[in-house]
mmCIF file of C-alpha atoms in Angstrom:
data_model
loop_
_atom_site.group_PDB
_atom_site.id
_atom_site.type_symbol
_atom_site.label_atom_id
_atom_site.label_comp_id
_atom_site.label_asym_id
_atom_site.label_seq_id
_atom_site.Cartn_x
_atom_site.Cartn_y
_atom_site.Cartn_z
ATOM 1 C CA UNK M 1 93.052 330.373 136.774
ATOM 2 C CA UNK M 2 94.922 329.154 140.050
ATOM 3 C CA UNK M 3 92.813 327.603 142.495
ATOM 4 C CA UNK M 4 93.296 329.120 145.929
ATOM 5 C CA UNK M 5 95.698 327.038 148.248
ATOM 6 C CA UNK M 6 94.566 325.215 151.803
ATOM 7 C CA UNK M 7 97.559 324.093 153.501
ATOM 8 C CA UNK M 8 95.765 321.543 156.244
ATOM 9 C CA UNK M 9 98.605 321.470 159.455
ATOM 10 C CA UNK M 10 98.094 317.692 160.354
ATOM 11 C CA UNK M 11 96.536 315.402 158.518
ATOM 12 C CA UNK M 12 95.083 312.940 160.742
ATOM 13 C CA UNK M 13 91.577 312.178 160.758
ATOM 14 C CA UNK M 14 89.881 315.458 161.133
ATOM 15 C CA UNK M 15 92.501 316.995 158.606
ATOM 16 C CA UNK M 16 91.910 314.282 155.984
ATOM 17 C CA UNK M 17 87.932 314.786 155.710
ATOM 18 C CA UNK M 18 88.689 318.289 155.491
ATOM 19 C CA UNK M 19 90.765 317.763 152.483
ATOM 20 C CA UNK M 20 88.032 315.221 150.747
ATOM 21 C CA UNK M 21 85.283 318.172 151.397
ATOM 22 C CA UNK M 22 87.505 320.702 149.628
ATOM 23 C CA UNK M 23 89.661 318.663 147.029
ATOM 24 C CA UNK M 24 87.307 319.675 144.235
ATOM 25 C CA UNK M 25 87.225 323.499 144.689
ATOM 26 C CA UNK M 26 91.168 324.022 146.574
ATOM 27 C CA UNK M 27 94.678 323.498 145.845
ATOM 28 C CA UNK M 28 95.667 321.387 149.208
ATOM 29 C CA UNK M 29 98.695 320.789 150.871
ATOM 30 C CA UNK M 30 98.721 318.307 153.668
ATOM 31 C CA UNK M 31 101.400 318.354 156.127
ATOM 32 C CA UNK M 32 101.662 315.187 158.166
ATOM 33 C CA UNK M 33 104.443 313.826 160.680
ATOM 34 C CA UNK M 34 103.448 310.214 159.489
ATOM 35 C CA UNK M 35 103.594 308.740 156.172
ATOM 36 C CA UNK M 36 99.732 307.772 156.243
ATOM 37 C CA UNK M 37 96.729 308.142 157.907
ATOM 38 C CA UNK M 38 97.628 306.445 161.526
ATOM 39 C CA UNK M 39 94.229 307.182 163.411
ATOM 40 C CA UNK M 40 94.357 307.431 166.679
ATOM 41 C CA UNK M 41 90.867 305.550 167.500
ATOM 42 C CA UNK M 42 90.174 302.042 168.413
ATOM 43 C CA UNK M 43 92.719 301.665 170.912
ATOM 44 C CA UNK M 44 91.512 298.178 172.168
ATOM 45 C CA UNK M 45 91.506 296.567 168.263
ATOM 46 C CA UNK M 46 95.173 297.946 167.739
ATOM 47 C CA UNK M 47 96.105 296.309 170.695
ATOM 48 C CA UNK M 48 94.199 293.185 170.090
ATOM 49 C CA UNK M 49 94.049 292.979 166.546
ATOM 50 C CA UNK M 50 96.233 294.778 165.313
ATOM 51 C CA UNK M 51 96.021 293.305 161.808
ATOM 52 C CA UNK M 52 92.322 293.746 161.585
ATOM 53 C CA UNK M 53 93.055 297.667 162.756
ATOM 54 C CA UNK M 54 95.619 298.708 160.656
ATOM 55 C CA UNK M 55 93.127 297.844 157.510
ATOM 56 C CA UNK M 56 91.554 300.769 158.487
ATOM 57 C CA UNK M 57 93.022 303.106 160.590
ATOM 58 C CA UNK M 58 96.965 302.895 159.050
ATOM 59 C CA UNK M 59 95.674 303.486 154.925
ATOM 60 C CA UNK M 60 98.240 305.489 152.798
ATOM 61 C CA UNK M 61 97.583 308.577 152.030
ATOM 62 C CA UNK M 62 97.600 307.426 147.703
ATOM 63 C CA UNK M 63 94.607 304.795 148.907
ATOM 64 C CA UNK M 64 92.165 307.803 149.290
ATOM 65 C CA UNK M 65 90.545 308.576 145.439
ATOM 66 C CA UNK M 66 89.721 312.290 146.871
ATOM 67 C CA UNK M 67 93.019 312.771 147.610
ATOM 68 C CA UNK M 68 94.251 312.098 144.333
ATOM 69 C CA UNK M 69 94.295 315.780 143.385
ATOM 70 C CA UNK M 70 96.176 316.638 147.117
ATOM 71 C CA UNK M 71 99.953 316.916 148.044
ATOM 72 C CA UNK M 72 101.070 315.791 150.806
ATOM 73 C CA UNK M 73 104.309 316.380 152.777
ATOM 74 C CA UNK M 74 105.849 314.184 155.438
ATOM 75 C CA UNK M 75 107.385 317.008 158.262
ATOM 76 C CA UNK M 76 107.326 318.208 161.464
ATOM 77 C CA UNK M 77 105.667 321.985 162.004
ATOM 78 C CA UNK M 78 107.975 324.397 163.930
ATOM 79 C CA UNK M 79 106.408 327.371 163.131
ATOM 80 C CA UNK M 80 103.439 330.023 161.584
ATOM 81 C CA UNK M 81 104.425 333.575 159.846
ATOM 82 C CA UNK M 82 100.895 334.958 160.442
ATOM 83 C CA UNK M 83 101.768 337.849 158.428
ATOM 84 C CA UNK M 84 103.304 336.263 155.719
ATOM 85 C CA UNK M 85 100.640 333.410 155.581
ATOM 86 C CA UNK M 86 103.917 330.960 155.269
ATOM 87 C CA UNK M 87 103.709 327.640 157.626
ATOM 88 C CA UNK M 88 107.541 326.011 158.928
ATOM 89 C CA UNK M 89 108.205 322.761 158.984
ATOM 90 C CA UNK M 90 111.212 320.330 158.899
ATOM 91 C CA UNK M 91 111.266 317.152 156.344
ATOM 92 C CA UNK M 92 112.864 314.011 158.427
ATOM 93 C CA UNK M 93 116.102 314.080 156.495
ATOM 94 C CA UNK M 94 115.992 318.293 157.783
ATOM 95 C CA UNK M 95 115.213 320.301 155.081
ATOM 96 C CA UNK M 96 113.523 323.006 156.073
ATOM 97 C CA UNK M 97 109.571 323.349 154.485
ATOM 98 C CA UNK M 98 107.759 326.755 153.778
ATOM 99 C CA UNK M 99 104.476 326.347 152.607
ATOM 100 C CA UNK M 100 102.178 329.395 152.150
ATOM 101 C CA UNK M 101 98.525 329.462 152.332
ATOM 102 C CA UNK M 102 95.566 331.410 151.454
ATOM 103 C CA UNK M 103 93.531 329.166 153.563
ATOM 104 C CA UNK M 104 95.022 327.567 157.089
ATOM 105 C CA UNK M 105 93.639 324.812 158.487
ATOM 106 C CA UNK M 106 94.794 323.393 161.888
ATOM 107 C CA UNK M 107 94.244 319.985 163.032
ATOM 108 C CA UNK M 108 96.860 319.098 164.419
ATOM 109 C CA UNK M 109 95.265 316.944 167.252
ATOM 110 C CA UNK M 110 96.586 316.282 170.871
ATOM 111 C CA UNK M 111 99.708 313.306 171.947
ATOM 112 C CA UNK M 112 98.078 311.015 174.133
ATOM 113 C CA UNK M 113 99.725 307.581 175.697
ATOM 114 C CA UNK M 114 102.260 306.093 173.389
ATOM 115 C CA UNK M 115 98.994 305.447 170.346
ATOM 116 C CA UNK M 116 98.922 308.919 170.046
ATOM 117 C CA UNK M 117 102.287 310.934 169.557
ATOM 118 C CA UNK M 118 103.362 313.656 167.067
ATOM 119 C CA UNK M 119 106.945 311.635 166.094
ATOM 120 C CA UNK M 120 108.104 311.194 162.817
ATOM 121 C CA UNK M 121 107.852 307.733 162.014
ATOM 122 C CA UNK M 122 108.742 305.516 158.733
ATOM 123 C CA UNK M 123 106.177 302.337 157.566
ATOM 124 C CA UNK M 124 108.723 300.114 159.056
ATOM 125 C CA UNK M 125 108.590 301.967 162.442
ATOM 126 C CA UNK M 126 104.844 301.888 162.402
ATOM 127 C CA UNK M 127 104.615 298.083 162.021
ATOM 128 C CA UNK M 128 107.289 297.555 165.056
ATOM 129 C CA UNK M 129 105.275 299.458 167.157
ATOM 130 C CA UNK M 130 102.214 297.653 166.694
ATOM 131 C CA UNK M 131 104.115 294.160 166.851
ATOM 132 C CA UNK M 132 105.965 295.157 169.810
ATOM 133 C CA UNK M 133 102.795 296.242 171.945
ATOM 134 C CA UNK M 134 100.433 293.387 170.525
ATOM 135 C CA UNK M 135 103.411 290.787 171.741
ATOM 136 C CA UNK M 136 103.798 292.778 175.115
ATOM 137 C CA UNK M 137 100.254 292.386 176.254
ATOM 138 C CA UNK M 138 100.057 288.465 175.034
ATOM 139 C CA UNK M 139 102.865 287.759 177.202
ATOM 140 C CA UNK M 140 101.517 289.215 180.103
ATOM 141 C CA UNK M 141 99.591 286.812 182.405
ATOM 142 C CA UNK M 142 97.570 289.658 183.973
ATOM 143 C CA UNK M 143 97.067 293.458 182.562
ATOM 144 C CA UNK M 144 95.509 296.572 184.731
ATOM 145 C CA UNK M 145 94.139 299.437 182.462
ATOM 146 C CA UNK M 146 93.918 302.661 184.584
ATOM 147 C CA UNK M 147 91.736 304.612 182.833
ATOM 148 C CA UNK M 148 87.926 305.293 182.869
ATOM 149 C CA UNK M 149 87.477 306.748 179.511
ATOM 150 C CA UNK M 150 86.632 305.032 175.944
ATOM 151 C CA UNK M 151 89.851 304.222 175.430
ATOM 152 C CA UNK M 152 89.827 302.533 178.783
ATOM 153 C CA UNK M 153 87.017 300.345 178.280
ATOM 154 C CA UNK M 154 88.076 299.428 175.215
ATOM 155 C CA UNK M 155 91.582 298.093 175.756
ATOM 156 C CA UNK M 156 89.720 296.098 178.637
ATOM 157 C CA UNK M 157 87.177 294.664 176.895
ATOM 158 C CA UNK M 158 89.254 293.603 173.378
ATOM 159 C CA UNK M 159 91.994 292.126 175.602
ATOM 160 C CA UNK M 160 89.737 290.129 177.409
ATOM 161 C CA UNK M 161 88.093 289.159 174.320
ATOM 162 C CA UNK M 162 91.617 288.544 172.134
ATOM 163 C CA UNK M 163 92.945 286.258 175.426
ATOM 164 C CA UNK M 164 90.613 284.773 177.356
ATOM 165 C CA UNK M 165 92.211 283.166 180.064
ATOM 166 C CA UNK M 166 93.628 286.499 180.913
ATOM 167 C CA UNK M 167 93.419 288.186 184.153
ATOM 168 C CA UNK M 168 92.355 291.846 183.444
ATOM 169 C CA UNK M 169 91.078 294.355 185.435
ATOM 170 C CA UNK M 170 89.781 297.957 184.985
ATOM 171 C CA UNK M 171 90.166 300.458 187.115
ATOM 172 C CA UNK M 172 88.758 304.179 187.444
ATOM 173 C CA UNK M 173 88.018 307.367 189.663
ATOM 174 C CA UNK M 174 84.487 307.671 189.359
ATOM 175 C CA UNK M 175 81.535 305.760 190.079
ATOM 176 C CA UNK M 176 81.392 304.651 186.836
ATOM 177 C CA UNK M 177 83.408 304.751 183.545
ATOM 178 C CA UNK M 178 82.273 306.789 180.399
ATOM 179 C CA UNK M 179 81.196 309.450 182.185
ATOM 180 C CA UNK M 180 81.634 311.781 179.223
ATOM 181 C CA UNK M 181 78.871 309.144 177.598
ATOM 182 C CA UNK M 182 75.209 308.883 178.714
ATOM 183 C CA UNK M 183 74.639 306.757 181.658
ATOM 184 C CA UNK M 184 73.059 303.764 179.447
ATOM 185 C CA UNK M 185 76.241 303.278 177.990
ATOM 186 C CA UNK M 186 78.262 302.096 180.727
ATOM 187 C CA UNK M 187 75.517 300.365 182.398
ATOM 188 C CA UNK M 188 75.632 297.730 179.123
ATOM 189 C CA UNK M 189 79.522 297.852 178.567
ATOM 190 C CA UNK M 190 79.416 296.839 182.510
ATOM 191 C CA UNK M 191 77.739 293.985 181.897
ATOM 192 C CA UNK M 192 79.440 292.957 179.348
ATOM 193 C CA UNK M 193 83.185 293.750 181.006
ATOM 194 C CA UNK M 194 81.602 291.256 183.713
ATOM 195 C CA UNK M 195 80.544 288.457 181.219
ATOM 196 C CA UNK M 196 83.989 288.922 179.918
ATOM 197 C CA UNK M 197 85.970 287.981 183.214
ATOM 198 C CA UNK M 198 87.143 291.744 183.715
ATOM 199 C CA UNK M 199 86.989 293.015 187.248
ATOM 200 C CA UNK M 200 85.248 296.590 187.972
ATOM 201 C CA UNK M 201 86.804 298.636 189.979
ATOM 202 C CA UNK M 202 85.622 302.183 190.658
ATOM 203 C CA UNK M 203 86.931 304.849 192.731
ATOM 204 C CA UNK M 204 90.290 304.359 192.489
ATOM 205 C CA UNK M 205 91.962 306.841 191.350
ATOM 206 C CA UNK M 206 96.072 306.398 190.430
ATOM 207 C CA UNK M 207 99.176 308.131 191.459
ATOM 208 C CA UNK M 208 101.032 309.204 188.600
ATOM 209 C CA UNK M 209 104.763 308.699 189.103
ATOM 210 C CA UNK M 210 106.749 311.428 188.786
ATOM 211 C CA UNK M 211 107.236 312.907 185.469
ATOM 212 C CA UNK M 212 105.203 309.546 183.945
ATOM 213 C CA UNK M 213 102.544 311.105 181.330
ATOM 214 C CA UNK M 214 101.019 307.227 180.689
ATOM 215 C CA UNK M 215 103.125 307.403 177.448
ATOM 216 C CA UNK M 216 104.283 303.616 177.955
ATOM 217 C CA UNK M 217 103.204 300.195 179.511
ATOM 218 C CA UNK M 218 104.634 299.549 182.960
ATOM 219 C CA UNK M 219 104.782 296.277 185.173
ATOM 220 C CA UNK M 220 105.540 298.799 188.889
ATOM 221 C CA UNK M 221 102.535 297.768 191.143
ATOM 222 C CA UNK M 222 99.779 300.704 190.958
ATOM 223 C CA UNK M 223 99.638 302.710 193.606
ATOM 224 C CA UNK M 224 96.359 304.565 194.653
ATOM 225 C CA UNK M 225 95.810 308.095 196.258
ATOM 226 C CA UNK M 226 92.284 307.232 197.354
ATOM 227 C CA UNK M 227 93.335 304.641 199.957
ATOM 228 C CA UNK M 228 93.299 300.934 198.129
ATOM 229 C CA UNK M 229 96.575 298.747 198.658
ATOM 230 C CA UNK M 230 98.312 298.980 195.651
ATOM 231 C CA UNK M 231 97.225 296.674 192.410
ATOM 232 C CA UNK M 232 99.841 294.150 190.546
ATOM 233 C CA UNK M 233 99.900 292.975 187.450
ATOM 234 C CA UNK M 234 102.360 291.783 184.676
ATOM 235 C CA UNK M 235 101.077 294.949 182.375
ATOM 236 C CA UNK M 236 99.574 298.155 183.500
ATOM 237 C CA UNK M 237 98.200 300.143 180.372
ATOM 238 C CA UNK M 238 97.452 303.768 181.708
ATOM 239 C CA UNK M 239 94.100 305.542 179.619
ATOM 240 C CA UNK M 240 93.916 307.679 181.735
ATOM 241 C CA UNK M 241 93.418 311.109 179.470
ATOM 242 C CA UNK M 242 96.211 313.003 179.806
ATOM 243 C CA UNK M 243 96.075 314.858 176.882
ATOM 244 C CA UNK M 244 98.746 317.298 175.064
ATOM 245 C CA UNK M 245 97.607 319.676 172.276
ATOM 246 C CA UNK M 246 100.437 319.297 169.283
ATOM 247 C CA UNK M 247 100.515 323.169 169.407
ATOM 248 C CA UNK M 248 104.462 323.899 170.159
ATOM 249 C CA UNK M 249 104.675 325.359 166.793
ATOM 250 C CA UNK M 250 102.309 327.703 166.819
ATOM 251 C CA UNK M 251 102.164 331.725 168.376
ATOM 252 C CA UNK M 252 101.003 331.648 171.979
ATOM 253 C CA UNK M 253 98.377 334.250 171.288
ATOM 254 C CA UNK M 254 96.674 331.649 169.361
ATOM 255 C CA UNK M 255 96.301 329.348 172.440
ATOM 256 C CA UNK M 256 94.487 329.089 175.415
ATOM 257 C CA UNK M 257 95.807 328.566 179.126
ATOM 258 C CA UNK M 258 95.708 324.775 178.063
ATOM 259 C CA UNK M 259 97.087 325.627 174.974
ATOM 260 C CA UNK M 260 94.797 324.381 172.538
ATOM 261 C CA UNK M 261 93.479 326.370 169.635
ATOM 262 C CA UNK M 262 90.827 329.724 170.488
ATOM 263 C CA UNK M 263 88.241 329.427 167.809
ATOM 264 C CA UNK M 264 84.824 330.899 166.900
ATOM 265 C CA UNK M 265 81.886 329.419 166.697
ATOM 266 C CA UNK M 266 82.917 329.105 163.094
ATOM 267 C CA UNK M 267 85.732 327.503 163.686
ATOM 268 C CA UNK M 268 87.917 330.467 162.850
ATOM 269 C CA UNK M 269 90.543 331.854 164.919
ATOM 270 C CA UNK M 270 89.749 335.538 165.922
ATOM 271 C CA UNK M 271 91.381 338.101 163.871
ATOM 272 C CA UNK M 272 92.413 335.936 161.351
ATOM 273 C CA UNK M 273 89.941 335.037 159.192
ATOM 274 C CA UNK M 274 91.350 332.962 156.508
ATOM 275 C CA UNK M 275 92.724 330.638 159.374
ATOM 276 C CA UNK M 276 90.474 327.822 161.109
ATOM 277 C CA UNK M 277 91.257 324.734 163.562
ATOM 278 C CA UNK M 278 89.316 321.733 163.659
ATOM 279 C CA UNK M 279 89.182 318.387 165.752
ATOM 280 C CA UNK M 280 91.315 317.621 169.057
ATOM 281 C CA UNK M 281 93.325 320.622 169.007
ATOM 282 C CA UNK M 282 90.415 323.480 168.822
ATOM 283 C CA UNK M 283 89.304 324.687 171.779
ATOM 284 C CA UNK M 284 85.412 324.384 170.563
ATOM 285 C CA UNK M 285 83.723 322.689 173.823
ATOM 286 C CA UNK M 286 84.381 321.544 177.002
ATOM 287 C CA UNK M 287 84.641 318.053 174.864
ATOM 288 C CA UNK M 288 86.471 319.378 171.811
ATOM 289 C CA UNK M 289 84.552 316.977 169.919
ATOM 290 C CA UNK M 290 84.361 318.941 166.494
ATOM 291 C CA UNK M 291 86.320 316.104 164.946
ATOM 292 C CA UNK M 292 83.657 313.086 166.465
ATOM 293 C CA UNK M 293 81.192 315.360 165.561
ATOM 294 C CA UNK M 294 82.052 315.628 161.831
ATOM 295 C CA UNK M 295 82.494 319.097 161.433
ATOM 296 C CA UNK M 296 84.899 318.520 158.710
ATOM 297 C CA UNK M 297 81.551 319.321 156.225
ATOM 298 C CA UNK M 298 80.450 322.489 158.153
ATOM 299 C CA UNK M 299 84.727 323.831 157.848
ATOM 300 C CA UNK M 300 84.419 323.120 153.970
ATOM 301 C CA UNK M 301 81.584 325.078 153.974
ATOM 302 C CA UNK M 302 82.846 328.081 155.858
ATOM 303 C CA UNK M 303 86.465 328.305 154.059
ATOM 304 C CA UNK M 304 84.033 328.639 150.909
ATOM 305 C CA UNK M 305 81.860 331.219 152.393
ATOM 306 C CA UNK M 306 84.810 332.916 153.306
ATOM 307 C CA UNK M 307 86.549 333.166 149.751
ATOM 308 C CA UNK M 308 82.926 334.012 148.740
ATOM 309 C CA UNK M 309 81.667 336.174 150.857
ATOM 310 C CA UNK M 310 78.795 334.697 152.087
ATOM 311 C CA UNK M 311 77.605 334.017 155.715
ATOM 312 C CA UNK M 312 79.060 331.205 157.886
ATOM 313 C CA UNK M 313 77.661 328.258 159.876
ATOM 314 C CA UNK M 314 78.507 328.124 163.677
ATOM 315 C CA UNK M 315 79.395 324.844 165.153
ATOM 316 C CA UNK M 316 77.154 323.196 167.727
ATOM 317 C CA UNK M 317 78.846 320.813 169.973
ATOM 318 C CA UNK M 318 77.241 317.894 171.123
ATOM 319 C CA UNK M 319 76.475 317.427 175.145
ATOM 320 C CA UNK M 320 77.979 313.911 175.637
ATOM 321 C CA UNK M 321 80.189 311.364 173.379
ATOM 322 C CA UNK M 322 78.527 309.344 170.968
ATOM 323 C CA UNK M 323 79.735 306.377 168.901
ATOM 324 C CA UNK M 324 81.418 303.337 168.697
ATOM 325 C CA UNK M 325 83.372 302.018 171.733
ATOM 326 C CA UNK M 326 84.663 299.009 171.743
ATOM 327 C CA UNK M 327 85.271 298.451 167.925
ATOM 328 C CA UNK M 328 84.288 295.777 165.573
ATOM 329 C CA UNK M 329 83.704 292.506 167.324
ATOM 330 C CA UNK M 330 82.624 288.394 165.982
ATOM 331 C CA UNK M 331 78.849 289.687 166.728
ATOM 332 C CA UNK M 332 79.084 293.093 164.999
ATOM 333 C CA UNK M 333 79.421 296.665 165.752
ATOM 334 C CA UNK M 334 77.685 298.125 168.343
ATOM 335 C CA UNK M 335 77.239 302.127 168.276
ATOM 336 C CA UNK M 336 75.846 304.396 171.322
ATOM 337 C CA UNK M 337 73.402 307.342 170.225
ATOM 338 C CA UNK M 338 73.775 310.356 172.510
ATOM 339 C CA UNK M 339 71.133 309.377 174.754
ATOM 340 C CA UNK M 340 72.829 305.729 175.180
ATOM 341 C CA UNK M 341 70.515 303.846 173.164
ATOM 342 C CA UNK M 342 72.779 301.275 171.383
ATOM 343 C CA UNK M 343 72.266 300.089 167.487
ATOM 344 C CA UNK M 344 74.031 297.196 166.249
ATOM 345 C CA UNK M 345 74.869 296.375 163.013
ATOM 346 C CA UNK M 346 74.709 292.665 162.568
ATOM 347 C CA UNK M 347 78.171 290.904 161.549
ATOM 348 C CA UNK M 348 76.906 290.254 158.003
ATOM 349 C CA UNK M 349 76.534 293.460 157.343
ATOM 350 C CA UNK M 350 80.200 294.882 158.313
ATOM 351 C CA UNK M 351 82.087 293.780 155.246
ATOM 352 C CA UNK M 352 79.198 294.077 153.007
ATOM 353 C CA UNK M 353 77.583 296.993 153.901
ATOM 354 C CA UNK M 354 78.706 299.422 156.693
ATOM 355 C CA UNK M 355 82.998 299.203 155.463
ATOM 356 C CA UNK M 356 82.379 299.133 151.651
ATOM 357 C CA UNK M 357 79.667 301.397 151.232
ATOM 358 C CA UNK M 358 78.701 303.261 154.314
ATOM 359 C CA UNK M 359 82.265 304.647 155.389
ATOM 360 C CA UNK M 360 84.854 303.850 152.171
ATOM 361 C CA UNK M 361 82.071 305.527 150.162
ATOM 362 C CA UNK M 362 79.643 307.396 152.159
ATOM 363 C CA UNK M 363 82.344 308.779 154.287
ATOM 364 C CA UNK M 364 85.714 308.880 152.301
ATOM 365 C CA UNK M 365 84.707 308.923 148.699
ATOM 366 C CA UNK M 366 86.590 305.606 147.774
ATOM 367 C CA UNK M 367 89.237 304.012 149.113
ATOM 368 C CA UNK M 368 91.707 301.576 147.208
ATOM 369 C CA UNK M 369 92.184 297.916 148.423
ATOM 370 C CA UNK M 370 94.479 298.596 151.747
ATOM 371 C CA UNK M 371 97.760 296.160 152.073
ATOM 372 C CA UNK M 372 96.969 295.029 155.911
ATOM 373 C CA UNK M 373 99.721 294.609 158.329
ATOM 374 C CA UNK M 374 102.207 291.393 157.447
#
């Protein structure tokens, strides 16, 4: 007997969870513009430490044990038959793809600065890339991030870390950064920014120029609409949010005015009820945060439910961001509860415990030895 088919559109983070939740029960087909699993957290360590980031966050698809059972096909999407429950996409060398599905699953995720963009890319490209931005930011005698988000703070605070005798300098609209995080949060990562050498800067918020979505690091002095003299520095690295949902391939009745994904609170997109979106791209909360959230477990169960007929489980978003920020460091890991209260786990603990066990395991079912970036 055939096992029904789940063709997951993207297979970034959110996607690949999805597929390790429903490897056992589905046939899958992954559809990914990149040749592995290229995550697009941890923005300061891939700038940083690039090394120590690609070892997890740029794995090859074959490392994953769950996704031993799972195809997956390198492609750009250009376009959903709804009716025909067929998915378009384009292999780099052309050829066109049609995959259908019984089950859709779209996580697709949003472009965001150049560490987060929807291009085809080879292994070779990948590692250039990295190189070329790690080598950028060394050179640079002084760097600017405009940006007051995670992101932000992290590229700030692992640059200042990776090269000392840097001059670095945040900068930001509000009052404070992490405002999507509880207060506590950026009251400690503050302090710390400060014992690092970074200067503070809030309320300045940064004129764009024109037609410049942040998508590359500049060296133009920063110029400021709310009254500052403009800021200088040998690298500007702009964080500053500007997200774009990866949606040009599908129907616009699908989207909203933003155009990211209308879902339930199921996760399923009205009307069509063997279709679901997950992570970055669904239009879930005012923090589309289904993919920090894990909701990868609660779409398994529904796409089940579904085929089975049995009642599904709505999604409940969190009210602020939660999690790491900035990354692995010599001391440990340091994680932020939703009310801000941090946990660290100690350094000893990061290779022995929390990678091997708690996420390769706990999280991804196994993962094979990773080559790391050469």
């Amino acid at each position: 007997m055939n096992k029904p088919k789940v063709v997951i559109a993207g297979f970034g983070d959110s996607g690949l969870l999805t597929a390790i939740r429903l490897g056992r029960h589905f046939d899958i087909v992954g559809i990914s513009a990149k040749p592995a699993l290229l995550s697009g957290q941890e923005l300061g360590l891939r700038l940083a430490r690039p090394k120590d980031w690609a070892r997890d966050n740029w794995v090859s698809f074959d490392k994953y044990r769950a996704l031993d059972r799972v195809r997956t096909v390198q492609a750009t999407l250009t376009g959903l038959d709804l009716e025909h429950h067929t998915v378009h996409a384009t292999t780099p060398d052309g050829t066109p793809v049609d995959e259908t599905y019984d089950f859709l699953v779209i996580s697709t995720g949003v472009r965001n600065g150049f560490w987060r963009q929807p291009t085809v890319q080879t292994p070779a490209e990948i590692a250039a890339d990295l190189t070329a931005t790690h080598d950028r930011l060394g050179a640079a005698r002084s760097v600017i991030i405009v940006g007051g988000g995670a992101a932000a703070v992290s590229a700030a605070a692992n640059i200042a870390t990776a090269w000392p005798g840097k001059k670095v300098d945040l900068y930001f609209p509000a009052e404070r950064a992490l405002t999507e995080h509880h207060p506590r949060a950026w009251e400690r990562l503050r302090d710390s920014l400060i014992g690092l050498g970074v200067g503070v800067h809030p309320g300045h918020r940064a004129v764009l120029p024109e037609g410049f979505d942040g998508d590359e690091i500049t060296d133009a002095p920063v110029q400021w609409s709310t009254g500052q003299p403009p800021a200088h520095a040998d690298a500007v690295l702009w964080a500053i949010g500007r997200v774009k949902p990866n949606t040009d391939w599908l129907p616009p009745e699908l989207l909203d005015e933003q155009g990211f994904v209308k879902v339930t609170p199921e996760l399923q997109l009205c009307g069509h009820h063997r279709v679901f979106a997950i992570g970055d791209v669904a239009a879930t909360d005012p923090l589309r945060a289904s993919a920090r959230a894990r909701a990868d477990g609660l779409l398994a169960h529904n796409i089940k439910a579904t085929l089975a007929g049995r009642p599904l489980k709505r999604y409940r978003a969190p009210r602020r961001r939660w999690g790491s920020i900035v990354g692995i460091q010599s001391d440990g890991l340091e994680v932020f509860a939703p009310n801000g209260t941090a946990y660290r786990f100690p350094a000893w603990s990061i290779d022995r415990v929390l990678m091997p066990w708690i996420v390769r395991w706990g999280i991804y079912k196994g993962v094979r030895k990773n080559q790391p970036l050469s």
